[in-house]
Short mmCIF file of C-alpha atoms and ligand atoms in Angstrom, two decimals:
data_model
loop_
_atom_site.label_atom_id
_atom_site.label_comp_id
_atom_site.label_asym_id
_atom_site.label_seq_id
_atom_site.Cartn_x
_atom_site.Cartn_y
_atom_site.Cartn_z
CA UNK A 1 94.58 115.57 98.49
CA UNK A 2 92.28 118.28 99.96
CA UNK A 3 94.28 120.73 101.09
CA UNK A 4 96.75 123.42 99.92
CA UNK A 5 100.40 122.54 100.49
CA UNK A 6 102.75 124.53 102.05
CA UNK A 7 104.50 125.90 99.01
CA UNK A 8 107.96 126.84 100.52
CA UNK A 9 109.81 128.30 97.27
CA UNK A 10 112.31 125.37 97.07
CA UNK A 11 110.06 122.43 98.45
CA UNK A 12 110.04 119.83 96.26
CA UNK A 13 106.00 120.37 95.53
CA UNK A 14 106.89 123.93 94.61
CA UNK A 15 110.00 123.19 92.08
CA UNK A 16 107.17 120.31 90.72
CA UNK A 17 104.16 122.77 89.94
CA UNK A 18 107.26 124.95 88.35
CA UNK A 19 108.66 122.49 86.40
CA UNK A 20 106.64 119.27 85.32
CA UNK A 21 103.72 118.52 83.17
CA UNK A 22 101.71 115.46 84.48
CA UNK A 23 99.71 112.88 83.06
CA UNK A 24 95.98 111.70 83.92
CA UNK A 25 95.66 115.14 86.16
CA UNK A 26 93.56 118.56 86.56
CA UNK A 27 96.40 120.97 85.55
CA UNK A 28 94.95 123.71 86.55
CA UNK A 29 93.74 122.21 90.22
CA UNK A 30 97.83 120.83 90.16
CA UNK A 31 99.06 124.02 90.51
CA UNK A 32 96.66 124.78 93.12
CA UNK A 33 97.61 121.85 95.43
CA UNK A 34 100.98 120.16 94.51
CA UNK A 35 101.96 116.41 94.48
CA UNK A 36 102.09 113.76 97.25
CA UNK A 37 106.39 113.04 96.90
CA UNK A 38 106.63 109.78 96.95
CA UNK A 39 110.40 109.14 97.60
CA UNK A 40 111.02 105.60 98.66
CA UNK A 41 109.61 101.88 98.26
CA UNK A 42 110.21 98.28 100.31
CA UNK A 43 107.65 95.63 99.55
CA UNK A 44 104.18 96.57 99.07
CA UNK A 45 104.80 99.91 100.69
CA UNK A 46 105.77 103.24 99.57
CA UNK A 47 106.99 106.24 102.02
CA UNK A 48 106.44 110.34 101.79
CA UNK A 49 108.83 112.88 102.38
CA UNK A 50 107.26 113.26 105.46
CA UNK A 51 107.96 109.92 106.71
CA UNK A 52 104.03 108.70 106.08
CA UNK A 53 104.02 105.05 104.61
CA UNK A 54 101.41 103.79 102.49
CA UNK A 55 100.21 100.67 101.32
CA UNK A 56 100.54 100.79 97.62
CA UNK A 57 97.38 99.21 96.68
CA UNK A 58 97.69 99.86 92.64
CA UNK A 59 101.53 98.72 92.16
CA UNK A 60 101.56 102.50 91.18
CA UNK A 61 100.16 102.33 87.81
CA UNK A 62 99.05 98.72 87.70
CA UNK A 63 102.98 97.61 87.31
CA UNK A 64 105.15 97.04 90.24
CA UNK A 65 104.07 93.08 90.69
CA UNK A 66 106.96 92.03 92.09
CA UNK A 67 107.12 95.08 94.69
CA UNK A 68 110.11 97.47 96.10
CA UNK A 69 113.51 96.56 96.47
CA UNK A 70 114.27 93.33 94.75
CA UNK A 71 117.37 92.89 94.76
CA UNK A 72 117.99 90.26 91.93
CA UNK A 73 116.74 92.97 89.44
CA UNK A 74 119.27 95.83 90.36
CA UNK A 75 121.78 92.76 90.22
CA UNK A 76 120.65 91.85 86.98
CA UNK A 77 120.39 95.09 86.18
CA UNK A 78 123.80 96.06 87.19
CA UNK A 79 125.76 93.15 85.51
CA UNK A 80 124.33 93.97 82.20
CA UNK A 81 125.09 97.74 81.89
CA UNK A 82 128.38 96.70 82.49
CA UNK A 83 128.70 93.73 80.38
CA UNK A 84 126.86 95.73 77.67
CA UNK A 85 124.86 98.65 78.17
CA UNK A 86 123.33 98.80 74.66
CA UNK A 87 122.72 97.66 71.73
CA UNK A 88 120.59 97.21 68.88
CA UNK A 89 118.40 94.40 66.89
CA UNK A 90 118.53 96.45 63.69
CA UNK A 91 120.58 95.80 59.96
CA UNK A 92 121.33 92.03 60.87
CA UNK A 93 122.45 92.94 64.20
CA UNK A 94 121.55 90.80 67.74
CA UNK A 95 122.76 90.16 71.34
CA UNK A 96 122.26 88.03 73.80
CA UNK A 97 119.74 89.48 75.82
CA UNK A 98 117.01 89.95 73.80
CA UNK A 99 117.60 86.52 72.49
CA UNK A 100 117.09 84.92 75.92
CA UNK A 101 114.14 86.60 76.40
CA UNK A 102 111.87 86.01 73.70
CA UNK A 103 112.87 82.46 73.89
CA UNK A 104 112.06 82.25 77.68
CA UNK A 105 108.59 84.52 76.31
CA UNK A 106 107.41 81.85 73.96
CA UNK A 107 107.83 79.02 75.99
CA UNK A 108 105.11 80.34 78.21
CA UNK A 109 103.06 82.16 76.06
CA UNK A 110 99.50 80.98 76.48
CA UNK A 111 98.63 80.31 73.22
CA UNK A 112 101.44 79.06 70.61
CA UNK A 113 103.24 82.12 69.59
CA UNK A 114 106.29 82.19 67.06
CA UNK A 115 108.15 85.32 67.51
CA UNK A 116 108.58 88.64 69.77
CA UNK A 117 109.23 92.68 69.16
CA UNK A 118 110.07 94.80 71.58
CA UNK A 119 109.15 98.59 72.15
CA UNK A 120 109.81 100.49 75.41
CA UNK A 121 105.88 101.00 76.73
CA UNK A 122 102.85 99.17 76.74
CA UNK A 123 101.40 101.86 73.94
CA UNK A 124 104.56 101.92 71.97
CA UNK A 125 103.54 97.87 71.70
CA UNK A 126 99.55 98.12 71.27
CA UNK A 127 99.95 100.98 68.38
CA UNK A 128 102.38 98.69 66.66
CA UNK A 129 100.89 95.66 67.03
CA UNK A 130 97.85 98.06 64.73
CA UNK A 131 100.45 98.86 62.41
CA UNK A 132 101.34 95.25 62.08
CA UNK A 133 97.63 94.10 61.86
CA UNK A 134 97.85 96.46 58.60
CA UNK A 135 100.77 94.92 57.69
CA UNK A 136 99.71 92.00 57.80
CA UNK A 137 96.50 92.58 55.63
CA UNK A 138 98.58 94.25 52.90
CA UNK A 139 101.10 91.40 52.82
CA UNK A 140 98.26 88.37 52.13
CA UNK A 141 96.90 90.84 49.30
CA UNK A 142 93.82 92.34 51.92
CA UNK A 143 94.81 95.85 52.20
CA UNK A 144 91.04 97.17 52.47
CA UNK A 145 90.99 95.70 56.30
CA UNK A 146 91.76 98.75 58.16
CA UNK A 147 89.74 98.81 60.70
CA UNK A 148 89.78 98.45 64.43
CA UNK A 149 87.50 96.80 66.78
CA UNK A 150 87.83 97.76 70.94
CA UNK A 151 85.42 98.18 73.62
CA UNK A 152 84.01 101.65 74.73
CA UNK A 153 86.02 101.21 78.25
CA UNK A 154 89.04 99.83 77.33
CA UNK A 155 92.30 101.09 77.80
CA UNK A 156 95.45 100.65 75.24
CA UNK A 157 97.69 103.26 75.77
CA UNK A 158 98.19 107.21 75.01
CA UNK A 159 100.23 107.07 71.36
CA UNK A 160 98.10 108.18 68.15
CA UNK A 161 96.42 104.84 67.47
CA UNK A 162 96.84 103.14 70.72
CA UNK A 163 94.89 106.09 72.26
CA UNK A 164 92.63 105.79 69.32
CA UNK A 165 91.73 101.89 70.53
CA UNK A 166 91.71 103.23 74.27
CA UNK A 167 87.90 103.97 74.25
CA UNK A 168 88.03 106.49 77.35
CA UNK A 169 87.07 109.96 76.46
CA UNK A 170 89.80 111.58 78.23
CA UNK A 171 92.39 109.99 75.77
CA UNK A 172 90.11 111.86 72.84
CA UNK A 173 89.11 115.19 74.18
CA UNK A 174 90.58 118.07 73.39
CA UNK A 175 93.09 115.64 70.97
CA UNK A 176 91.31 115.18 67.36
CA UNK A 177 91.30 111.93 68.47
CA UNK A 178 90.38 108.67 67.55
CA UNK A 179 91.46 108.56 63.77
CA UNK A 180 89.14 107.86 61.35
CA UNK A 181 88.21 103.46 61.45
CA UNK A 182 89.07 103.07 64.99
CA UNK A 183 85.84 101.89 66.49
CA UNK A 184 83.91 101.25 69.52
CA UNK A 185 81.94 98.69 70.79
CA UNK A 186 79.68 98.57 74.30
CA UNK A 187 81.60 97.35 76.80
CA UNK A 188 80.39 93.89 78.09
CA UNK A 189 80.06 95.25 81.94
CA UNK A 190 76.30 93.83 83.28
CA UNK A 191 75.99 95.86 85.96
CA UNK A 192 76.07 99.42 84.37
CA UNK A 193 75.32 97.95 80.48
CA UNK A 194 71.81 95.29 81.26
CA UNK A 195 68.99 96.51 80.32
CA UNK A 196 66.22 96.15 83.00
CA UNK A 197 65.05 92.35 83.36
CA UNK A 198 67.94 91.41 81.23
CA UNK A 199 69.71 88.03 82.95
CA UNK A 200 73.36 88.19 82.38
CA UNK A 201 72.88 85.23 79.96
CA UNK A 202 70.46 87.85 78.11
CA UNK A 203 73.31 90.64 77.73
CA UNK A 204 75.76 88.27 76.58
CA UNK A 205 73.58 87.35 73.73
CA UNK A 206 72.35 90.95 73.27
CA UNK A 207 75.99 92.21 72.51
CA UNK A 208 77.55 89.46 70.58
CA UNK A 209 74.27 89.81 68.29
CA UNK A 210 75.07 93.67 68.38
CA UNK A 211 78.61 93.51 68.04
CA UNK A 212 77.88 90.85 64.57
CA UNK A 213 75.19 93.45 63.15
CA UNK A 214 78.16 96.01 63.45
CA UNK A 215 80.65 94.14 61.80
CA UNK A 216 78.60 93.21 59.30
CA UNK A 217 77.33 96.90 58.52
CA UNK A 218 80.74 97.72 58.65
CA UNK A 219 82.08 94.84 56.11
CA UNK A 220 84.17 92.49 57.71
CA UNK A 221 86.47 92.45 54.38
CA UNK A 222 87.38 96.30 56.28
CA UNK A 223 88.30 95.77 59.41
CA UNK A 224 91.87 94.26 60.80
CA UNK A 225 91.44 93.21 64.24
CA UNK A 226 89.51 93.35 67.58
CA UNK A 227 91.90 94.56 70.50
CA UNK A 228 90.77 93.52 73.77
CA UNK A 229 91.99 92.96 77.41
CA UNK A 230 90.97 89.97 79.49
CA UNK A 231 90.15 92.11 82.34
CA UNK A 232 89.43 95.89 81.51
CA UNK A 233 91.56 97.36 83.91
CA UNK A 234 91.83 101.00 83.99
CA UNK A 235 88.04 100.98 82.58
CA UNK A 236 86.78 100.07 85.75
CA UNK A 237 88.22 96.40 86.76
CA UNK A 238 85.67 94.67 84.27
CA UNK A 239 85.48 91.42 84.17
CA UNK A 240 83.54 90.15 81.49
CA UNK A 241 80.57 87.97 81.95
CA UNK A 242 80.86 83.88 81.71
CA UNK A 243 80.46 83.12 77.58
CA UNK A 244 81.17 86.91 75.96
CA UNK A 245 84.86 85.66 74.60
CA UNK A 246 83.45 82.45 73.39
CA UNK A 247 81.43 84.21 71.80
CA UNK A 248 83.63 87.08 70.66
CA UNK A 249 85.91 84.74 69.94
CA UNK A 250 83.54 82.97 67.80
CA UNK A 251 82.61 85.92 65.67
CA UNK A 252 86.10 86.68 64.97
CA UNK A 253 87.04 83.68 63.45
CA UNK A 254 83.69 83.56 61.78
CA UNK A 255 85.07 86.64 59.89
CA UNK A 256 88.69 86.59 59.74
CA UNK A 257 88.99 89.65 62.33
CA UNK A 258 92.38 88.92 64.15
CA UNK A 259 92.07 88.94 67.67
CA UNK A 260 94.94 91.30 69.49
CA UNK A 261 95.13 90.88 73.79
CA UNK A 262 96.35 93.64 75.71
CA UNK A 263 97.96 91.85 78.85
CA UNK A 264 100.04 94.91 79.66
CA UNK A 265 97.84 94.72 83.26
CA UNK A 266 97.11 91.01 83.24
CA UNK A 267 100.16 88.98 82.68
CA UNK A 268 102.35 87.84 84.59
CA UNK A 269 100.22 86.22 87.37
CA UNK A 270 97.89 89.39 87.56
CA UNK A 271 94.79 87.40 87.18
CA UNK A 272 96.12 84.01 89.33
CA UNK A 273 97.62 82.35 85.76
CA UNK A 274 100.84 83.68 84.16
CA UNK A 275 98.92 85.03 81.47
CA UNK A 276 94.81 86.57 81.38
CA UNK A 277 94.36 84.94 77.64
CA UNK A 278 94.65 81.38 79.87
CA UNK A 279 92.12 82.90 82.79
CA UNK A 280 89.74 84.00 80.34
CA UNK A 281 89.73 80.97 77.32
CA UNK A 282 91.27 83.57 74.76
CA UNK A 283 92.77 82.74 71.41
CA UNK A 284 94.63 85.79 70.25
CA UNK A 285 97.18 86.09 67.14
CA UNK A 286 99.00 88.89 68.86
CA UNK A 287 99.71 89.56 73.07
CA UNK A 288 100.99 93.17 74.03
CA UNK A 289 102.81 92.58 76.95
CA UNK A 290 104.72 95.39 79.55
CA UNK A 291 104.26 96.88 82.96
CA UNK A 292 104.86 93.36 85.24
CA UNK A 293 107.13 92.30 82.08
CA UNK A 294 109.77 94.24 83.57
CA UNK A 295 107.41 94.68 87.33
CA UNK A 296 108.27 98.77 85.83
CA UNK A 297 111.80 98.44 87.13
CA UNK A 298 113.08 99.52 83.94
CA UNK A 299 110.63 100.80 80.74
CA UNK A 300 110.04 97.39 78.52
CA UNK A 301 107.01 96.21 76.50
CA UNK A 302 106.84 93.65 73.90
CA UNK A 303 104.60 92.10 71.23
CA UNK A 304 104.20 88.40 70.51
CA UNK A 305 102.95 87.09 67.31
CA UNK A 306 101.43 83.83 66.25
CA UNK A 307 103.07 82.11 63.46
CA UNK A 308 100.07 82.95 60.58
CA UNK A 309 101.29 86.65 61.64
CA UNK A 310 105.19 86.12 61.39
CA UNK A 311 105.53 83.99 58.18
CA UNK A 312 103.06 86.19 56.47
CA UNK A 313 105.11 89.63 57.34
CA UNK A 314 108.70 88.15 56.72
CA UNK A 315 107.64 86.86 53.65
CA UNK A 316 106.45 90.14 52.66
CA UNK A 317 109.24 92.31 54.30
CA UNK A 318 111.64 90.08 51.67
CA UNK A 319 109.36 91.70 48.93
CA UNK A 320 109.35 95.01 50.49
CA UNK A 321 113.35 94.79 51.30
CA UNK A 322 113.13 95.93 54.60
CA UNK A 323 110.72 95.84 57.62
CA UNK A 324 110.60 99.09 58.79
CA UNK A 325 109.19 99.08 62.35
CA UNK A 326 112.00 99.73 64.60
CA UNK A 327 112.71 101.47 67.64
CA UNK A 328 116.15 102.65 69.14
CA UNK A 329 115.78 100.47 72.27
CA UNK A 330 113.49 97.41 70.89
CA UNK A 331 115.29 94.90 72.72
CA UNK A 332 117.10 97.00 75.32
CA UNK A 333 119.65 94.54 76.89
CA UNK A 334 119.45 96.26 80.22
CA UNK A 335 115.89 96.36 80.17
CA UNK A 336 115.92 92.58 78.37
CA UNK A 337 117.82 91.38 81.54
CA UNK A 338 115.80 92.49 84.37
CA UNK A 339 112.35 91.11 82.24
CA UNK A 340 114.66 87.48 82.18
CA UNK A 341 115.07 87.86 85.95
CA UNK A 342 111.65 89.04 86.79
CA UNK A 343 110.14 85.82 84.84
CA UNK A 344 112.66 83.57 86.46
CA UNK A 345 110.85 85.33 89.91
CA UNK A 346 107.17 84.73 88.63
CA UNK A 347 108.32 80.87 87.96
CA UNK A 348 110.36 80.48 91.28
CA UNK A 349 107.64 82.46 93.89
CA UNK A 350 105.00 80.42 92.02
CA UNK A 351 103.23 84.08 91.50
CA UNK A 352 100.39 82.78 89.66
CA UNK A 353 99.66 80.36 92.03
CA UNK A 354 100.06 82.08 94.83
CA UNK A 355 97.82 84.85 93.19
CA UNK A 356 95.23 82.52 92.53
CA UNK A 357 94.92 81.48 96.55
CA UNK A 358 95.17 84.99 97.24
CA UNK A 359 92.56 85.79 95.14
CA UNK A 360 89.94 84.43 98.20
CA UNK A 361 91.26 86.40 100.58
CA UNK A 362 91.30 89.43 98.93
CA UNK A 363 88.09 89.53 97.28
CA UNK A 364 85.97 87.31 100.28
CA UNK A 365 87.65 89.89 102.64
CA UNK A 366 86.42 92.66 100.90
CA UNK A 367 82.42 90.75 100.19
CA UNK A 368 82.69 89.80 104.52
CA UNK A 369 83.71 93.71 105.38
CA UNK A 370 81.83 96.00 102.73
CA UNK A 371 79.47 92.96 100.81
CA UNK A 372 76.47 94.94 102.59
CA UNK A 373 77.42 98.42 103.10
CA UNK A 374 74.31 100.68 101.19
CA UNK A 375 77.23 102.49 98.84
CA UNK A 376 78.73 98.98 97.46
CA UNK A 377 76.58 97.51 94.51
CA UNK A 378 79.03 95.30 93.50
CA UNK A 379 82.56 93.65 94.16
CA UNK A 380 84.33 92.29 91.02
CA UNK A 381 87.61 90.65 90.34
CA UNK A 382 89.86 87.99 89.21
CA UNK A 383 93.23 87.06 91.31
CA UNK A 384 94.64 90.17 92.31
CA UNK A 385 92.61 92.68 90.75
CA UNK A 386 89.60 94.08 91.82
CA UNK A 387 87.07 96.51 91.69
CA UNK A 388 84.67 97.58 94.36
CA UNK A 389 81.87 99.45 93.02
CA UNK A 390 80.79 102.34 94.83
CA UNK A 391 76.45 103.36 94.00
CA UNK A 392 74.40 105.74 95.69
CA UNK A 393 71.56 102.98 96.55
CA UNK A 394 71.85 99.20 96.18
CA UNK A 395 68.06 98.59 96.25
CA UNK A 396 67.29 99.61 93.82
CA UNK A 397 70.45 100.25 92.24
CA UNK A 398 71.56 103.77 91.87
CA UNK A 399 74.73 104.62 90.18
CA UNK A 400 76.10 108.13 91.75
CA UNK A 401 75.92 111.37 89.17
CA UNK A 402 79.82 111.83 88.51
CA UNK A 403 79.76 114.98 89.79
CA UNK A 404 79.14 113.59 93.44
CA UNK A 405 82.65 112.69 93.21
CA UNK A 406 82.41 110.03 95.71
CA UNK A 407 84.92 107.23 94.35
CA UNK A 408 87.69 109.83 94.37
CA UNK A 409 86.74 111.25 97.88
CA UNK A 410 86.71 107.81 99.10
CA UNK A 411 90.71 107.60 97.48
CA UNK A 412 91.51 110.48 99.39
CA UNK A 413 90.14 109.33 102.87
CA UNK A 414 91.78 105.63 101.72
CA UNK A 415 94.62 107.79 101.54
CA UNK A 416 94.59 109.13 104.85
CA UNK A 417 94.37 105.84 106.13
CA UNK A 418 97.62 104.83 104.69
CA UNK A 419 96.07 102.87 101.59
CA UNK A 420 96.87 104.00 98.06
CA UNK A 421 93.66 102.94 95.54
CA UNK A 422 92.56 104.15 92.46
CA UNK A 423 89.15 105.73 92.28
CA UNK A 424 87.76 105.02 88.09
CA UNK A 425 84.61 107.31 88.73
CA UNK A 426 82.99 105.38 91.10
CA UNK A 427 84.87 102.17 90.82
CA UNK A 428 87.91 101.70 93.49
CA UNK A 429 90.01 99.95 91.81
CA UNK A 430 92.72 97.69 93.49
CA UNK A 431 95.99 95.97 92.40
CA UNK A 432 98.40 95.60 94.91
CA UNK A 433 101.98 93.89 93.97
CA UNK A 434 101.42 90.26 93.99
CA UNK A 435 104.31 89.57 97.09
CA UNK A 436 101.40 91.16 99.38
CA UNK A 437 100.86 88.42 101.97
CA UNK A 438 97.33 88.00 104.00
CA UNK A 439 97.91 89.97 106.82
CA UNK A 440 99.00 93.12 103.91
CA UNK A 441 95.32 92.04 101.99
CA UNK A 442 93.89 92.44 105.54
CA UNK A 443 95.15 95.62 106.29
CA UNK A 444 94.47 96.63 102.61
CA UNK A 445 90.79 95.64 102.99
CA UNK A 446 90.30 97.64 106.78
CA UNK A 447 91.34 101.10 105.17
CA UNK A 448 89.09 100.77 101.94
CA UNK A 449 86.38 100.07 104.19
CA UNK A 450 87.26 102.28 106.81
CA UNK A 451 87.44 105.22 103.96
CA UNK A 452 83.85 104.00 102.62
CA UNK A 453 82.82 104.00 105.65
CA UNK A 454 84.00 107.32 106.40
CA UNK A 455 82.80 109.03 103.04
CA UNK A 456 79.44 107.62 103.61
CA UNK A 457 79.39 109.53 106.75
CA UNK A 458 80.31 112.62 105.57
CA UNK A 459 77.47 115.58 105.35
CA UNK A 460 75.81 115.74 101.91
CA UNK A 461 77.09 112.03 100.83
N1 PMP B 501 97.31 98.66 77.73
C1 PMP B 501 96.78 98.58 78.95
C2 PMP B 501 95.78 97.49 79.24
C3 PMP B 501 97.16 99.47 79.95
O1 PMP B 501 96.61 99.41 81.17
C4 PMP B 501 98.15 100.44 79.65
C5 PMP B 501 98.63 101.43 80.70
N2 PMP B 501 97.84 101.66 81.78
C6 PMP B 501 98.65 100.49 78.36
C7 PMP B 501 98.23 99.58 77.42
C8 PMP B 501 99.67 101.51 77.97
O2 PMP B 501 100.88 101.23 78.56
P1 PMP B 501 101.96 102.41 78.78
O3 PMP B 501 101.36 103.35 79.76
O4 PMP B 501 103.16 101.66 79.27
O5 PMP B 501 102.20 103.03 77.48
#
């Protein structure tokens, strides 16, 4: 948004900038310029307060797969606030809800998987699933593996140690943050990461050999686990290259490093399979799951855990007496319900499927319309996800400076258009709920390019 809102003392902008802190924003240029209201959603489309629709083209934060205004959830919803509104999985206690779930979770986990927690957000379930790596450690007599392994772009939430494995600056800065052990690794992106001459075969190799010499100056006795995403999402839609999980996967067993996979973005038919750890060949002991869990109509996240994981920690939470990681509303029956009914719409709307024939149209109708513009060096994806990377030359390949601020000037003009993206510096990044149909993805792909298009033109660009 470029220009100054009207600030009318009791608009709704105005009582916002008086009232409400907000995440992932300037502050200071907030109170300048106000929010975009957003007040109402049907399908893939959102609508203004002043009657402007938009095509939501990030599910809002990466979340709302299923789209506005399904009706079986508020159902589902309804009946179980008033069958029972709450309840808790703590001292012995259970319900039905909760139960259903993590049995329906299991049976399509990926990889086998024994048991489930829940937590409320998708860093509520990535900072305990660190906890539980420790846990874990200390209960088969290892307690000197502490550390943590994530990439330098990844993103795993905004609590103490799940912003600690996020590797983004902006969840550091300014925060005394990461704690001590949490550790980075380069993030296995070619196009910003090769060195010149370097095939992509060559940067495969040149990080797994990197990423061994660091374990091994680290000790691998000391660290826990390696946290990773199949598709680094809010790092810039990076997909990595053909053979870095074999590899990393490799290495990890190699040295008893458990392997944790953030699919908070990627399951649930994100990536054109119900689950990202299937897309990308992954193995991992532990899957944080939330966002499309619940498609964000209610606050749910969960953590499933492999069987090595679960008989290890019950066994020692009989020696301990108690296992103390609990949350008021782990297992939310309300929000347990809607998750049930949003699976049983991923399974009957054949989501992944239908992602994965999607996945064509969106990404070949973004390589036909902007596959040659000068200011794209690359288009990236898997199923519904993408990323279009914006540069300031494609021959030879010029990344923008960041403070040309051209991938968020291109969200504003997108914007304008009608088209809600998300600019990651210079990477738009794209995620649309997964009922968009082709003639949506079409319409999708004209105002990116039409914004490009327009932000290339602009004096200065
Ligand atoms: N992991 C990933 C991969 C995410 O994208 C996010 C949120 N964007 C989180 C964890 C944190 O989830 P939440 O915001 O629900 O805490």
């Amino acid at each position: 948004m470029d220009t100054d809102l009207p600030s009318l003392p009791n608009s709704l902008e105005a009582r916002d900038r008086r009232s409400l802190v907000h995440g992932l924003t300037d502050l200071a240029r907030h109170l300048e310029i106000g929010p975009k209201i957003i007040e109402s959603g049907r399908g893939v489309w959102v609508s203004d307060g002043e009657g402007r629709t938009y095509l939501e083209g990030m599910s809002g934060l990466w979340c709302i797969s299923l789209g506005y205004g399904q009706e079986r959830l508020i159902a589902a919803c309804e009946a179980q606030m008033r069958k029972l509104a709450y309840y808790h999985l703590t001292n012995h206690k259970g319900h039905p809800a909760p139960i259903e779930l993590a049995e329906k979770l299991l049976e399509i986990a990926p990889v086998p998987m024994s048991h489930v927690w829940f937590a409320n957000s998708g860093s509520e379930s990535a900072d305990c699933a660190a906890r539980l790596c420790w846990y874990y450690w200390n209960a088969v007599g290892q307690p000197q593996k502490r550390k943590f392994l994530a990439h330098d772009r990844a993103y795993h939430g905004n609590t103490i140690a799940a912003a600690s494995l996020t590797g983004t600056s902006y969840a550091h800065e300014g925060f005394n943050l990461p704690l001590d052990g949490f550790l980075h690794v380069a993030t296995p992106h070619y196009l910003t990461g090769a060195q010149p001459d370097e095939t992509e075969e060559q940067f495969v190799a040149r990080l797994l050999a990197e990423l061994e010499a660091r374990i091994l100056a680290e000790g691998p006795e000391t660290i826990a686990a390696f946290f990773t995403e199949p598709v680094m999402a809010a790092g810039g839609v990076i997909v990595p290259p053909e053979g870095y999980f074999d590899g990393l996967q490799r290495l990890l067993n190699k040295h008893d490093i458990l392997l944790v996979a953030d699919e908070v973005v990627t399951a649930f038919g994100r990536t054109g399979e119900m689950f990202g750890t299937t897309r990308m060949g992954l193995e991992p002991d532990l899957i944080v799951l939330a966002k499309g869990l619940t498609s964000a109509y209610i606050p749910m996240s969960a953590l499933m855990m492999n069987a090595r994981i679960f008989d290890a920690i019950s066994a020692y939470s009989g020696r301990l007496g108690i296992f103390g990681l609990t949350m008021t509303y782990s297992g939310h029956p309300v929000a347990a319900a809607v998750a049930r009914e949003a699976i049983a719409l991923y399974e009957e709307l054949a989501i992944p499927e239908r992602t994965k024939a999607l996945e064509p149209v969106l990404l070949g109708g973004l390589r036909d319309r902007l596959g040659g513009h000068p200011n794209v060096g690359d288009i990236r994806g898997t199923g519904l996800l993408a990323g279009v990377q914006l540069v300031a030359r494609r021959d030879p390949l010029t990344l923008f400076d960041a403070s040309a601020r051209f991938g968020p000037r291109v969200a504003a003009l997108a914007e304008d258009n009608g088209l809600i993206v998300r600019a990651i510096g210079d990477t738009i990044a794209i995620c649309p709920p997964l009922v968009i149909d082709e003639a949506e993805i079409a319409q999708l792909v004209d105002r990116l390019a039409r914004a490009i298009e327009a932000a290339a033109a602009e004096p200065g660009a």
